[in-house]
mmCIF file with all atom_site columns, C-alpha atoms in Angstrom:
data_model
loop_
_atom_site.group_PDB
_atom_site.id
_atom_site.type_symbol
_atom_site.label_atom_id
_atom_site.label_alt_id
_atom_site.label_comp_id
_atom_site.label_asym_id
_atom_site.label_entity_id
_atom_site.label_seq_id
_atom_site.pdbx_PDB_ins_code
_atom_site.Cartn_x
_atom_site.Cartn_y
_atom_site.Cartn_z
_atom_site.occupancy
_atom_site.B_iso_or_equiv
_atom_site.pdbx_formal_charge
_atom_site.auth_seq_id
_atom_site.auth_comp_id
_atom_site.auth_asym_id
_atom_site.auth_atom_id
_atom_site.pdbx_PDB_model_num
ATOM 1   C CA . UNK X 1 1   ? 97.173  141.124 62.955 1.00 0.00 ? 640 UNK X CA 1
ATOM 2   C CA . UNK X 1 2   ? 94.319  138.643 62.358 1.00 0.00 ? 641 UNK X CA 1
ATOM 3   C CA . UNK X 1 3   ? 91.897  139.441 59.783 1.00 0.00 ? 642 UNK X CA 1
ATOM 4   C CA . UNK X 1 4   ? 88.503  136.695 59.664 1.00 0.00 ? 643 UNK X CA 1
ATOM 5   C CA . UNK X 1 5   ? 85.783  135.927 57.753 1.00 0.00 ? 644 UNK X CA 1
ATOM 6   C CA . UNK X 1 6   ? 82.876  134.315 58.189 1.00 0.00 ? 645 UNK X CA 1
ATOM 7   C CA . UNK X 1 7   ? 80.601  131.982 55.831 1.00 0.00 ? 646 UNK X CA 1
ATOM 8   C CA . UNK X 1 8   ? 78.057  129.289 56.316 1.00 0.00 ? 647 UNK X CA 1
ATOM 9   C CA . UNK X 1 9   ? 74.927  131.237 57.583 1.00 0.00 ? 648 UNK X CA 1
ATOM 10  C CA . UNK X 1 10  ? 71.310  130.894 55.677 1.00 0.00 ? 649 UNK X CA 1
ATOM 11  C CA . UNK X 1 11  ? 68.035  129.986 56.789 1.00 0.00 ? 650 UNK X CA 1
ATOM 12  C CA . UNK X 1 12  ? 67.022  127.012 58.070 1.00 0.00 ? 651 UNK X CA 1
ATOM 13  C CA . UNK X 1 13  ? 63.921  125.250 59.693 1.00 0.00 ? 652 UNK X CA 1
ATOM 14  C CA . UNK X 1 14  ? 63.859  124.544 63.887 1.00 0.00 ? 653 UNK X CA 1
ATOM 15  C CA . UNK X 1 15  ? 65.453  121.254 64.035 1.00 0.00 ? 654 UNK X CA 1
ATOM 16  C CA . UNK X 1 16  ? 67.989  121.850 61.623 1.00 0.00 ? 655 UNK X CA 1
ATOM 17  C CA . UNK X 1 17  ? 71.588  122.317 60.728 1.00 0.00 ? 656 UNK X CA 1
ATOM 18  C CA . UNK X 1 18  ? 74.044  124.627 59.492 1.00 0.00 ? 657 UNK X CA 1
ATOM 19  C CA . UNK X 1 19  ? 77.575  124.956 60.059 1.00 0.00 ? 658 UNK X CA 1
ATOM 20  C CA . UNK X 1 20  ? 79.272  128.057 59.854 1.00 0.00 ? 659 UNK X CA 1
ATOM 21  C CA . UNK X 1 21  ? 83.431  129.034 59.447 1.00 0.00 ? 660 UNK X CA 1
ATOM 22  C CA . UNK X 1 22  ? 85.289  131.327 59.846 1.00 0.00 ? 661 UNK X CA 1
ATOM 23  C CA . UNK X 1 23  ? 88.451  132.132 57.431 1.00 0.00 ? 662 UNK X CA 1
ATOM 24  C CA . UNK X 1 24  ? 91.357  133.786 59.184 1.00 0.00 ? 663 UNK X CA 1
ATOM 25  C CA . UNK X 1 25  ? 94.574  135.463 58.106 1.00 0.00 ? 664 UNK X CA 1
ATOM 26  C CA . UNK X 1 26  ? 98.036  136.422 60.008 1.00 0.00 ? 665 UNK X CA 1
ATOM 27  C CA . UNK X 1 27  ? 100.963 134.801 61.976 1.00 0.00 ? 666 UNK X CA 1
ATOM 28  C CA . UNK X 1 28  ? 98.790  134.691 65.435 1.00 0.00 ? 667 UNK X CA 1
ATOM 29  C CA . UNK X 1 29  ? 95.667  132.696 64.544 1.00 0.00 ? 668 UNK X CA 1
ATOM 30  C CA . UNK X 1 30  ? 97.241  129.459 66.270 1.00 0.00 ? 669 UNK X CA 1
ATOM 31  C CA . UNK X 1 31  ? 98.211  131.270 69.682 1.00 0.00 ? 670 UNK X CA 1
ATOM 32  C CA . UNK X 1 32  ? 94.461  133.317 69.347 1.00 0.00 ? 671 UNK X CA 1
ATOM 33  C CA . UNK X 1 33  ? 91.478  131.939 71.255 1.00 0.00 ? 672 UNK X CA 1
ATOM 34  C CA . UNK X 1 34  ? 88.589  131.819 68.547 1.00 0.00 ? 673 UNK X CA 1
ATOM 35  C CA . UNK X 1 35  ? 85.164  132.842 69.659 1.00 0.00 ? 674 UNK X CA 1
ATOM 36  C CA . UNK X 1 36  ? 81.821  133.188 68.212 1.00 0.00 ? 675 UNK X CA 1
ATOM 37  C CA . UNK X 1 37  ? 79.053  135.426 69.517 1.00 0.00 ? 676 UNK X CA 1
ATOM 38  C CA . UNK X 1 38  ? 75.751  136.045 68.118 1.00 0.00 ? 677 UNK X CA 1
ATOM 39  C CA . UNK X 1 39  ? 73.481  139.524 67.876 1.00 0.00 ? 678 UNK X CA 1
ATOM 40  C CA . UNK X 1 40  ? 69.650  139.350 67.851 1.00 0.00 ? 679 UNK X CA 1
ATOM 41  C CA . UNK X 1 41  ? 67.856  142.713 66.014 1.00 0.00 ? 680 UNK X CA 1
ATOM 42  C CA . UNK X 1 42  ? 67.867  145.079 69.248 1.00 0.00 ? 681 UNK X CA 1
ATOM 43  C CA . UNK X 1 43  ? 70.061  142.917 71.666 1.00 0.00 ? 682 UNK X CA 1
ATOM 44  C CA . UNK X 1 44  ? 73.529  143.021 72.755 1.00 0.00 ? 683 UNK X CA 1
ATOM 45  C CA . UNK X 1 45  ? 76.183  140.803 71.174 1.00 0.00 ? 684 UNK X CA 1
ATOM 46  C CA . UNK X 1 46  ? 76.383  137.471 73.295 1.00 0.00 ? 685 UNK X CA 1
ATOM 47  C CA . UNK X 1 47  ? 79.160  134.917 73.761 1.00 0.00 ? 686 UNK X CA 1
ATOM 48  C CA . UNK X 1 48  ? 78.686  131.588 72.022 1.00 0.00 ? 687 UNK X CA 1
ATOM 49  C CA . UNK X 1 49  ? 81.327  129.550 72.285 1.00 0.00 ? 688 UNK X CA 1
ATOM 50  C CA . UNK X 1 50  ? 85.527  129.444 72.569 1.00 0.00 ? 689 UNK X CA 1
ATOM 51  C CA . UNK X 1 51  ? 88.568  127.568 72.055 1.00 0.00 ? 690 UNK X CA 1
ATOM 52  C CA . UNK X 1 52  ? 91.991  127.895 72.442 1.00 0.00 ? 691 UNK X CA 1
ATOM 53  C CA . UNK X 1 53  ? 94.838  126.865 70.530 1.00 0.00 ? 692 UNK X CA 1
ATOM 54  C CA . UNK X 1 54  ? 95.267  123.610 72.463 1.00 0.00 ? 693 UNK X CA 1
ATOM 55  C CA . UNK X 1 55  ? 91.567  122.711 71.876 1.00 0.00 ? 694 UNK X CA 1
ATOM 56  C CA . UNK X 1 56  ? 89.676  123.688 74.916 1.00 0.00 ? 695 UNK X CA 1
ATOM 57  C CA . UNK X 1 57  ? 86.204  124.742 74.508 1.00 0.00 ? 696 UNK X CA 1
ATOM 58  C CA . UNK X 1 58  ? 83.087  126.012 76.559 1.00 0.00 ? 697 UNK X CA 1
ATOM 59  C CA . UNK X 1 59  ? 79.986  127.066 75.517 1.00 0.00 ? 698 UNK X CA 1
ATOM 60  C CA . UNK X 1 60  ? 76.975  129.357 76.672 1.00 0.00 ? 699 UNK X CA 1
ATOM 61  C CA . UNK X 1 61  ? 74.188  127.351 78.495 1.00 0.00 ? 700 UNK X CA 1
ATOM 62  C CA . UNK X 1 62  ? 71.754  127.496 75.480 1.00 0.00 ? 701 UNK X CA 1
ATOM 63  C CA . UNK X 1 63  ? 74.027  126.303 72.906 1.00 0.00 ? 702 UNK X CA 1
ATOM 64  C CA . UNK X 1 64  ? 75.452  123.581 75.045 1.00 0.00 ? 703 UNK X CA 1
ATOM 65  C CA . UNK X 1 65  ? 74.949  119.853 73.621 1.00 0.00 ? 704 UNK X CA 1
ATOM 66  C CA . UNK X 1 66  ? 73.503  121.233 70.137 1.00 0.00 ? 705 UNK X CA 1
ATOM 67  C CA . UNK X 1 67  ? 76.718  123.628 69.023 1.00 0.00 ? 706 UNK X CA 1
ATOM 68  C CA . UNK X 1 68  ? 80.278  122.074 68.690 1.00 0.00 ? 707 UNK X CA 1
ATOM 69  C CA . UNK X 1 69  ? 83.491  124.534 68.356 1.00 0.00 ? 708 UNK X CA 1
ATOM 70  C CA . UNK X 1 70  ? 86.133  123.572 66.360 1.00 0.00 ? 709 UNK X CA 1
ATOM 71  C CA . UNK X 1 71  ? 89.762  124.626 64.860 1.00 0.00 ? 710 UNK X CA 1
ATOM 72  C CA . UNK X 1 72  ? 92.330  123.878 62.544 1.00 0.00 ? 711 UNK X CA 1
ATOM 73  C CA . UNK X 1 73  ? 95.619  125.323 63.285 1.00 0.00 ? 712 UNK X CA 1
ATOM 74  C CA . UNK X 1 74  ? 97.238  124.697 60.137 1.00 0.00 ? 713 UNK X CA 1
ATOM 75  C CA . UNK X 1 75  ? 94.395  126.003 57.777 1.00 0.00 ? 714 UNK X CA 1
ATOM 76  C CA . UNK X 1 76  ? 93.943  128.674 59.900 1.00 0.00 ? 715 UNK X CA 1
ATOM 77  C CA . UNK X 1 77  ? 89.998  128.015 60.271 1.00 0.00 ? 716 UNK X CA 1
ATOM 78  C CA . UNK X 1 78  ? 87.160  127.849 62.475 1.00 0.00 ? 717 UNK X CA 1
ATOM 79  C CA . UNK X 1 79  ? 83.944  126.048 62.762 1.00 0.00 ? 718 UNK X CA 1
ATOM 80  C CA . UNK X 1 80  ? 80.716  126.533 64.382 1.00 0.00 ? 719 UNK X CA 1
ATOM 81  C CA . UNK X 1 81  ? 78.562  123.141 64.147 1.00 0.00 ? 720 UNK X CA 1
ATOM 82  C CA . UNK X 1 82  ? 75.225  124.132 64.902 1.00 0.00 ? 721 UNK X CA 1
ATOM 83  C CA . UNK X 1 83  ? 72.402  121.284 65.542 1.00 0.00 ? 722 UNK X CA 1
ATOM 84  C CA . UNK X 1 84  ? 68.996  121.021 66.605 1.00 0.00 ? 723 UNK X CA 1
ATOM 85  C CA . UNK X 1 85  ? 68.237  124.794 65.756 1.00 0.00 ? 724 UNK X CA 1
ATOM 86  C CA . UNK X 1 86  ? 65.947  126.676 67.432 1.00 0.00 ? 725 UNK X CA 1
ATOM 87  C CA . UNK X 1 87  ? 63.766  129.688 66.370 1.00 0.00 ? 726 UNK X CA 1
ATOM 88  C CA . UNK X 1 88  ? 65.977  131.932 69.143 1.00 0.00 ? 727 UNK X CA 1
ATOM 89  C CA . UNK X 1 89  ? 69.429  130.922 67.587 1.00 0.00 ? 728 UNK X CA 1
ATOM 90  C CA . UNK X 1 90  ? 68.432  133.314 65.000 1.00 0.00 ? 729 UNK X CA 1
ATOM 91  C CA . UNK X 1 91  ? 70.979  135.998 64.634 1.00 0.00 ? 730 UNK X CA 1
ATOM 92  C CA . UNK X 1 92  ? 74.143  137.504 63.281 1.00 0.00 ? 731 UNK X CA 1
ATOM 93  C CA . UNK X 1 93  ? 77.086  135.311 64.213 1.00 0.00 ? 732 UNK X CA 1
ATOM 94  C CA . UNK X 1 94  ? 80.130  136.477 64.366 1.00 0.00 ? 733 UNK X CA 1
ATOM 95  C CA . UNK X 1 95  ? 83.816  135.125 65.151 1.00 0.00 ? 734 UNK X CA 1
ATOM 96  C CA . UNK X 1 96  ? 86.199  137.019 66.876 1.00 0.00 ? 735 UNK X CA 1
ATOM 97  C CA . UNK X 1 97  ? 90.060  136.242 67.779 1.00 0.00 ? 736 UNK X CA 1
ATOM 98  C CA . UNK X 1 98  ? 91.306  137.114 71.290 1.00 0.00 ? 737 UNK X CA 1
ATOM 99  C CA . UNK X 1 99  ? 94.650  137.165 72.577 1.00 0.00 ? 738 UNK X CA 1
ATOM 100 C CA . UNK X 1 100 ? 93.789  137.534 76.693 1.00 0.00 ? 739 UNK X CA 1
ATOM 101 C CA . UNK X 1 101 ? 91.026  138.846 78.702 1.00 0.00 ? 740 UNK X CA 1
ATOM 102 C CA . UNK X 1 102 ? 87.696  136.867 79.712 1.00 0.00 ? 741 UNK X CA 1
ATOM 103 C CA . UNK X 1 103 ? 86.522  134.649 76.741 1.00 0.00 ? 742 UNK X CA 1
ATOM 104 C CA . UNK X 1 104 ? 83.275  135.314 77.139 1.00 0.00 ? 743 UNK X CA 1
ATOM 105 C CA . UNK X 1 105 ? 83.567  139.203 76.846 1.00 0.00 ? 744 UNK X CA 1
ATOM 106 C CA . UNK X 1 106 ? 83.455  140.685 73.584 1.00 0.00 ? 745 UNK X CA 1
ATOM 107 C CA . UNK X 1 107 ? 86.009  143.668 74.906 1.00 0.00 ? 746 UNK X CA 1
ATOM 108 C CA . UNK X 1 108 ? 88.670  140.712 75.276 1.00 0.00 ? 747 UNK X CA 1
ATOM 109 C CA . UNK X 1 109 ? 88.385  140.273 71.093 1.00 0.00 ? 748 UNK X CA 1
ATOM 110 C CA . UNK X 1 110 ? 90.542  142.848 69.159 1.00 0.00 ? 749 UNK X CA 1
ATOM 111 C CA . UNK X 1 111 ? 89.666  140.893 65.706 1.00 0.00 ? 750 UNK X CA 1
ATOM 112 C CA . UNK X 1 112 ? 86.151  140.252 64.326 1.00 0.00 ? 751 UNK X CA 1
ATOM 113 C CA . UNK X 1 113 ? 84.719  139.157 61.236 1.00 0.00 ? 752 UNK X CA 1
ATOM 114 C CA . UNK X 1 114 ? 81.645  140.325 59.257 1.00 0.00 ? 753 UNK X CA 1
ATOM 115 C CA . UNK X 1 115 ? 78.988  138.543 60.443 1.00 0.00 ? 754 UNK X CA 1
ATOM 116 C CA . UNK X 1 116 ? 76.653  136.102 58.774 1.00 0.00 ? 755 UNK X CA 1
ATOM 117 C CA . UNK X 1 117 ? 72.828  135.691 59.282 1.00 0.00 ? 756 UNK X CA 1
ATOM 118 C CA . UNK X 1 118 ? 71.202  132.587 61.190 1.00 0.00 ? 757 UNK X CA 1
ATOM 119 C CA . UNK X 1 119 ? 67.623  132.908 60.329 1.00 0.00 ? 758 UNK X CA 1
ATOM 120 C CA . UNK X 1 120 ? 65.458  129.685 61.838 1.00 0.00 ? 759 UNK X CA 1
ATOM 121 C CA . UNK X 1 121 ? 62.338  129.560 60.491 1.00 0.00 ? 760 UNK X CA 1
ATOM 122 C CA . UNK X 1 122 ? 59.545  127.188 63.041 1.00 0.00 ? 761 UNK X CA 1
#
């Protein structure tokens, strides 16, 4: 069983950067996809961005070309690079470790961290 958790959030201005990570624990982290997903006050959790053991990513439509996923098998970490922030990135992102299912459905994670707040300020 994986166990994560997240770090990296804060506040930031529109333009900005922040990179957040996500800490994980277990024997299945390198065989798990890693996702992150992000929850505005009074909306549903939304997919982010994935990628799979090998290193195959995709990303939602707003993120794309500003957010970059990334892992590291052997510490047993992922990272969210987050550029060119925008006012409506601000949430609580979350990773989450799937084993199969739909990567961009949160029901297809069985494994999720915390959370950490993404407040961009304009």
């Amino acid at each position: 069983q994986v166990q994560l958790v997240e770090s990296g959030g804060g506040t930031v201005q529109a333009g900005g950067s922040l990179r957040l990570s996500c800490a994980a624990s277990g024997r299945t982290f390198s065989t798990s996809v890693m996702g992150w997903f992000r929850q505005a006050p009074g909306k549903e959790r939304e997919f982010v961005a994935a990628i799979w053991s090998v290193g195959n990513d995709v990303y939602a439509d707003s993120v794309k070309g500003r957010f970059t996923i990334s892992r590291d098998n052997t510490k047993k970490t992922s990272d969210l690079q987050m550029n060119s922030l925008k006012p409506e990135d601000t949430a609580v992102y979350y990773c989450g470790s799937a084993s199969r299912g739909s990567v961009y459905r949160t029901s297809s994670y069985h494994t999720w961290g915390q959370g950490t707040q993404v407040t961009v300020s304009s």
